[in-house]
Amino acid sequence: MDIEFLREFMVLSKTCSYQEASEKLYITNSTLSKHIQKMESELGYTLFERSTRKVMLTDVGKVLKKNCEQILSLYDEALIQMNVEAAKASNTLSVAFSSAMFHYGILDLVLNFKKEHPDINVQISEISGPPQDTTFINKKADFIFANNISLFSGDIRSLPFAREELALFTSLEGPFAEKESIELFALANEELILSDRAYLQDLFFNACANAGFTPSVKLYTKIPQTAFQLAENNYANTVYPRSYLKEYNHKDRLHVVSFSPSITYDVYLLYMESKSLSAIGKLFYDYMAEHSHYPELL
């Protein structure tokens, strides 16, 4: 049985909702359903009682859940020990980050580290979405850059690397074009363009809820340049991390407005404490600590 199916089973058993579980796992409902059905087929037991809106563990499912955390813990510990032994015999450092981390100068720093230490074999991995849990670090990376630590559990250690700010991007003719900052509630009657990244959405929607309103979203987009171009042409204002504007070719055609109070989040360098940093790992960690932007805003 695929060990990742067990992880998905645990998330579903805790949320009792395919929708919520699939969002946490960054997979579709249908994919999660297929994986659970495959588990049930392999085991020969029904693990969940399904209703229209919720799923509940069967008695057999409860037995599996009781033992599942120990199974996963032992598996992760074995991965850590294997990786530690493998690292002792190599001069390799593996670093992972998602494309969303590009805006923070991380790739430049990793490449500069490689130039300063040409004897070290630096392996760089790019991931298409947020890692689901500590398994990613155990299997594929000594270090990972991420901004949502809640996705991880266990003995994760973190180095704050940068602080990002959500801001409003508006056209030079828009109603907020003369403002340097606004209270969030000023957007209560505005249609907005947002990123399709769940973490940024949650951050913004939670801030709006605290301000007493639910934002009206006209469009979600994967591409920041699309949001900026639409905002520039008065289609709708957009809310995005401030540093993303660096990659837009027409920065001078947009006005950036801060929120009061500000909406910020941090970017971290993460590693597993139980892996025990090698001499190379310690060298890389110290290099990143020296070049950290934290706590200044990007």
Short mmCIF file of C-alpha atoms in Angstrom, two decimals:
data_model
loop_
_atom_site.label_atom_id
_atom_site.label_comp_id
_atom_site.label_asym_id
_atom_site.label_seq_id
_atom_site.Cartn_x
_atom_site.Cartn_y
_atom_site.Cartn_z
CA MET A 1 0.00 0.00 0.00
CA ASP A 2 1.23 3.50 -0.84
CA ILE A 3 2.30 5.13 2.43
CA GLU A 4 0.88 8.45 1.24
CA PHE A 5 -2.57 6.86 1.18
CA LEU A 6 -2.24 6.39 4.93
CA ARG A 7 -1.41 10.08 5.36
CA GLU A 8 -4.46 11.01 3.32
CA PHE A 9 -6.55 8.61 5.39
CA MET A 10 -5.40 10.36 8.57
CA VAL A 11 -6.30 13.83 7.25
CA LEU A 12 -9.74 12.63 6.15
CA SER A 13 -10.34 10.88 9.47
CA LYS A 14 -9.65 14.16 11.30
CA THR A 15 -11.64 16.48 9.02
CA CYS A 16 -14.53 14.09 8.24
CA SER A 17 -14.91 16.05 4.99
CA TYR A 18 -13.56 15.20 1.53
CA GLN A 19 -13.64 18.88 0.57
CA GLU A 20 -11.66 20.05 3.59
CA ALA A 21 -9.24 17.13 3.44
CA SER A 22 -8.54 17.57 -0.27
CA GLU A 23 -7.82 21.28 0.28
CA LYS A 24 -5.37 20.49 3.06
CA LEU A 25 -3.70 17.83 0.89
CA TYR A 26 -3.71 19.93 -2.29
CA ILE A 27 -5.36 17.18 -4.32
CA THR A 28 -8.82 16.94 -5.88
CA ASN A 29 -11.83 15.35 -4.18
CA SER A 30 -11.96 12.66 -6.85
CA THR A 31 -8.28 11.77 -6.38
CA LEU A 32 -8.72 11.49 -2.62
CA SER A 33 -11.84 9.38 -3.07
CA LYS A 34 -10.03 7.02 -5.45
CA HIS A 35 -7.15 6.60 -3.01
CA ILE A 36 -9.48 5.81 -0.10
CA GLN A 37 -11.42 3.33 -2.26
CA LYS A 38 -8.15 1.66 -3.25
CA MET A 39 -7.17 1.38 0.42
CA GLU A 40 -10.52 -0.20 1.26
CA SER A 41 -10.16 -2.61 -1.65
CA GLU A 42 -6.66 -3.68 -0.61
CA LEU A 43 -7.62 -4.08 3.05
CA GLY A 44 -10.98 -5.68 2.36
CA TYR A 45 -12.80 -3.40 4.80
CA THR A 46 -14.95 -0.28 4.62
CA LEU A 47 -13.12 2.48 6.46
CA PHE A 48 -15.67 5.31 6.25
CA GLU A 49 -19.43 5.61 6.43
CA ARG A 50 -20.38 8.18 3.81
CA SER A 51 -23.24 10.66 3.84
CA THR A 52 -24.03 13.60 1.60
CA ARG A 53 -21.86 16.10 3.48
CA LYS A 54 -19.75 14.19 6.01
CA VAL A 55 -17.82 10.95 6.35
CA MET A 56 -17.32 9.08 9.62
CA LEU A 57 -14.93 6.28 10.52
CA THR A 58 -16.31 2.78 10.79
CA ASP A 59 -15.23 0.65 13.75
CA VAL A 60 -12.57 -0.94 11.53
CA GLY A 61 -11.47 2.52 10.40
CA LYS A 62 -11.07 3.58 14.04
CA VAL A 63 -8.72 0.63 14.63
CA LEU A 64 -6.62 1.66 11.64
CA LYS A 65 -6.50 5.28 12.79
CA LYS A 66 -5.37 4.19 16.25
CA ASN A 67 -2.34 2.44 14.76
CA CYS A 68 -1.75 4.68 11.76
CA GLU A 69 0.11 7.47 13.57
CA GLN A 70 2.63 4.97 14.93
CA ILE A 71 3.09 3.41 11.49
CA LEU A 72 3.74 6.80 9.91
CA SER A 73 6.05 7.84 12.73
CA LEU A 74 8.16 4.70 12.35
CA TYR A 75 8.27 5.15 8.58
CA ASP A 76 9.39 8.78 8.87
CA GLU A 77 12.03 7.86 11.44
CA ALA A 78 13.40 5.18 9.11
CA LEU A 79 13.60 7.74 6.27
CA ILE A 80 15.48 10.17 8.49
CA GLN A 81 18.01 7.55 9.56
CA MET A 82 18.56 6.41 5.95
CA ASN A 83 19.04 9.97 4.76
CA VAL A 84 21.48 10.73 7.57
CA GLU A 85 23.59 7.72 6.66
CA ALA A 86 23.45 8.58 2.96
CA ALA A 87 24.51 12.16 3.66
CA LYS A 88 27.59 11.00 5.56
CA ALA A 89 28.91 9.35 2.41
CA SER A 90 28.31 12.30 0.10
CA ASN A 91 29.17 15.94 -0.30
CA THR A 92 25.63 16.82 -1.31
CA LEU A 93 23.14 19.40 -0.10
CA SER A 94 19.52 19.31 -1.29
CA VAL A 95 17.36 22.44 -1.22
CA ALA A 96 13.70 22.71 -2.28
CA PHE A 97 11.31 25.58 -2.82
CA SER A 98 8.18 26.36 -4.81
CA SER A 99 7.97 28.81 -7.70
CA ALA A 100 6.19 31.20 -5.30
CA MET A 101 9.51 31.61 -3.44
CA PHE A 102 11.22 33.06 -6.52
CA HIS A 103 10.27 36.60 -5.52
CA TYR A 104 12.39 36.50 -2.37
CA GLY A 105 15.79 36.10 -4.04
CA ILE A 106 16.19 32.57 -2.71
CA LEU A 107 17.46 31.03 -5.93
CA ASP A 108 20.09 33.74 -6.30
CA LEU A 109 21.34 33.07 -2.78
CA VAL A 110 21.48 29.31 -3.30
CA LEU A 111 23.45 29.79 -6.52
CA ASN A 112 25.80 32.27 -4.83
CA PHE A 113 26.37 29.73 -2.04
CA LYS A 114 27.27 27.17 -4.70
CA LYS A 115 29.74 29.60 -6.31
CA GLU A 116 31.43 30.23 -2.96
CA HIS A 117 31.60 26.47 -2.28
CA PRO A 118 32.18 24.79 -5.66
CA ASP A 119 33.19 21.53 -3.97
CA ILE A 120 29.66 21.07 -2.60
CA ASN A 121 27.11 19.36 -4.84
CA VAL A 122 23.95 21.49 -4.42
CA GLN A 123 20.79 19.79 -5.66
CA ILE A 124 17.86 22.18 -6.24
CA SER A 125 14.25 20.96 -6.40
CA GLU A 126 11.25 23.01 -7.42
CA ILE A 127 7.84 21.87 -6.24
CA SER A 128 4.62 22.78 -7.97
CA GLY A 129 2.63 23.41 -4.79
CA PRO A 130 3.03 23.50 -1.02
CA PRO A 131 4.52 20.31 0.48
CA GLN A 132 1.94 18.32 2.40
CA ASP A 133 3.97 17.43 5.47
CA THR A 134 7.38 16.53 6.83
CA THR A 135 7.64 13.55 4.47
CA PHE A 136 8.86 15.87 1.74
CA ILE A 137 11.83 16.94 3.83
CA ASN A 138 12.51 13.38 4.94
CA LYS A 139 12.54 12.04 1.39
CA LYS A 140 13.79 14.76 -0.88
CA ALA A 141 15.39 17.74 0.79
CA ASP A 142 17.74 18.78 3.57
CA PHE A 143 16.16 22.24 3.56
CA ILE A 144 12.96 23.69 2.21
CA PHE A 145 11.72 27.26 1.94
CA ALA A 146 8.05 27.65 2.83
CA ASN A 147 5.63 30.23 4.19
CA ASN A 148 2.99 28.01 5.79
CA ILE A 149 4.51 26.18 8.74
CA SER A 150 1.09 24.82 9.72
CA LEU A 151 1.51 22.25 6.92
CA PHE A 152 4.32 20.66 8.91
CA SER A 153 4.41 18.74 12.14
CA GLY A 154 7.03 17.07 14.28
CA ASP A 155 10.50 18.33 15.04
CA ILE A 156 10.67 21.03 12.37
CA ARG A 157 13.16 23.81 13.01
CA SER A 158 12.81 27.14 11.24
CA LEU A 159 14.86 30.19 10.37
CA PRO A 160 12.77 33.31 9.61
CA PHE A 161 14.11 34.44 6.25
CA ALA A 162 11.86 37.22 4.96
CA ARG A 163 8.67 39.10 5.78
CA GLU A 164 6.11 39.72 3.04
CA GLU A 165 3.18 42.13 2.95
CA LEU A 166 -0.16 41.88 1.18
CA ALA A 167 -1.00 45.12 -0.62
CA LEU A 168 -3.66 46.58 -2.89
CA PHE A 169 -2.65 47.23 -6.50
CA THR A 170 -4.81 49.76 -8.32
CA SER A 171 -4.76 51.77 -11.55
CA LEU A 172 -3.46 55.32 -11.54
CA GLU A 173 -7.03 56.49 -12.21
CA GLY A 174 -8.66 54.37 -9.51
CA PRO A 175 -10.37 55.70 -6.36
CA PHE A 176 -7.42 54.64 -4.20
CA ALA A 177 -4.72 56.07 -6.48
CA GLU A 178 -3.98 58.95 -4.11
CA LYS A 179 -3.84 56.78 -0.97
CA GLU A 180 -0.70 55.44 0.67
CA SER A 181 -2.66 53.23 3.04
CA ILE A 182 -6.28 52.33 3.70
CA GLU A 183 -8.25 50.42 6.29
CA LEU A 184 -9.24 47.02 4.98
CA PHE A 185 -12.93 47.74 5.37
CA ALA A 186 -12.59 50.31 2.55
CA LEU A 187 -12.69 47.29 0.20
CA ALA A 188 -16.06 46.05 1.51
CA ASN A 189 -17.87 47.17 -1.65
CA GLU A 190 -15.04 46.57 -4.12
CA GLU A 191 -14.66 43.67 -6.55
CA LEU A 192 -11.19 42.18 -6.30
CA ILE A 193 -8.76 39.93 -8.10
CA LEU A 194 -6.96 37.43 -5.85
CA SER A 195 -4.27 34.80 -6.19
CA ASP A 196 -5.49 31.23 -6.53
CA ARG A 197 -2.99 30.16 -3.84
CA ALA A 198 -5.00 28.84 -0.89
CA TYR A 199 -2.58 30.20 1.71
CA LEU A 200 -2.85 33.79 0.42
CA GLN A 201 -6.62 33.49 0.15
CA ASP A 202 -6.93 32.24 3.73
CA LEU A 203 -4.69 35.04 4.99
CA PHE A 204 -6.72 37.72 3.23
CA PHE A 205 -10.16 36.28 3.98
CA ASN A 206 -9.29 35.94 7.68
CA ALA A 207 -8.17 39.58 7.77
CA CYS A 208 -11.41 40.63 6.06
CA ALA A 209 -13.47 38.60 8.53
CA ASN A 210 -11.72 40.40 11.39
CA ALA A 211 -12.56 43.69 9.67
CA GLY A 212 -16.23 42.71 9.54
CA PHE A 213 -16.90 41.84 5.90
CA THR A 214 -16.54 39.16 3.22
CA PRO A 215 -14.66 40.32 0.12
CA SER A 216 -16.25 40.14 -3.33
CA VAL A 217 -13.92 38.23 -5.66
CA LYS A 218 -14.25 38.86 -9.36
CA LEU A 219 -11.40 36.57 -10.43
CA TYR A 220 -8.84 34.14 -9.04
CA THR A 221 -5.69 33.82 -11.11
CA LYS A 222 -2.51 31.72 -11.02
CA ILE A 223 -0.47 34.44 -12.76
CA PRO A 224 0.38 37.69 -10.94
CA GLN A 225 1.04 39.48 -14.23
CA THR A 226 -2.56 38.79 -15.26
CA ALA A 227 -3.85 40.36 -12.04
CA PHE A 228 -1.59 43.39 -12.43
CA GLN A 229 -2.52 43.97 -16.06
CA LEU A 230 -6.22 43.79 -15.26
CA ALA A 231 -5.79 46.18 -12.32
CA GLU A 232 -3.76 48.54 -14.48
CA ASN A 233 -6.66 48.69 -16.94
CA ASN A 234 -9.33 49.29 -14.29
CA TYR A 235 -10.91 45.84 -14.60
CA ALA A 236 -10.69 45.42 -10.81
CA ASN A 237 -8.24 46.09 -8.01
CA THR A 238 -6.01 43.20 -6.98
CA VAL A 239 -4.55 42.09 -3.67
CA TYR A 240 -1.15 40.40 -3.94
CA PRO A 241 2.15 40.18 -2.07
CA ARG A 242 4.00 43.45 -2.57
CA SER A 243 7.23 41.85 -3.82
CA TYR A 244 5.44 40.20 -6.76
CA LEU A 245 5.36 43.58 -8.51
CA LYS A 246 9.13 43.33 -9.09
CA GLU A 247 8.50 40.99 -12.02
CA TYR A 248 5.88 43.18 -13.72
CA ASN A 249 7.08 45.16 -16.74
CA HIS A 250 4.77 48.14 -16.16
CA LYS A 251 5.31 48.89 -12.48
CA ASP A 252 4.92 52.61 -13.15
CA ARG A 253 1.31 52.05 -14.28
CA LEU A 254 0.16 50.73 -10.93
CA HIS A 255 -0.24 52.36 -7.55
CA VAL A 256 0.47 50.26 -4.44
CA VAL A 257 -1.57 50.83 -1.30
CA SER A 258 -0.73 49.36 2.11
CA PHE A 259 -3.35 48.15 4.58
CA SER A 260 -3.74 49.52 8.08
CA PRO A 261 -3.18 47.42 10.08
CA SER A 262 -0.77 45.65 7.76
CA ILE A 263 -1.29 42.06 6.57
CA THR A 264 2.02 40.22 6.63
CA TYR A 265 3.38 36.69 6.55
CA ASP A 266 6.85 35.21 6.96
CA VAL A 267 9.00 33.02 4.75
CA TYR A 268 11.08 30.37 6.53
CA LEU A 269 13.99 28.07 5.91
CA LEU A 270 12.94 24.71 7.38
CA TYR A 271 14.83 21.55 8.30
CA MET A 272 14.33 18.49 10.47
CA GLU A 273 16.05 18.67 13.85
CA SER A 274 16.27 14.88 14.01
CA LYS A 275 18.42 14.84 10.87
CA SER A 276 21.19 16.64 12.76
CA LEU A 277 22.76 19.20 10.46
CA SER A 278 25.92 17.99 8.76
CA ALA A 279 28.93 20.28 8.47
CA ILE A 280 27.69 21.24 5.00
CA GLY A 281 24.17 21.79 6.30
CA LYS A 282 25.47 24.02 9.09
CA LEU A 283 27.48 26.00 6.55
CA PHE A 284 24.37 26.54 4.41
CA TYR A 285 22.21 27.44 7.40
CA ASP A 286 24.74 30.04 8.60
CA TYR A 287 24.97 31.50 5.10
CA MET A 288 21.19 31.91 4.88
CA ALA A 289 21.02 33.39 8.39
CA GLU A 290 23.63 35.97 7.37
CA HIS A 291 21.61 36.96 4.29
CA SER A 292 18.17 36.85 5.87
CA HIS A 293 15.90 39.84 5.14
CA TYR A 294 13.88 39.27 8.32
CA PRO A 295 12.16 41.17 9.90
CA GLU A 296 12.24 44.00 7.32
CA LEU A 297 9.48 43.97 4.72
CA LEU A 298 10.56 42.94 1.26
#
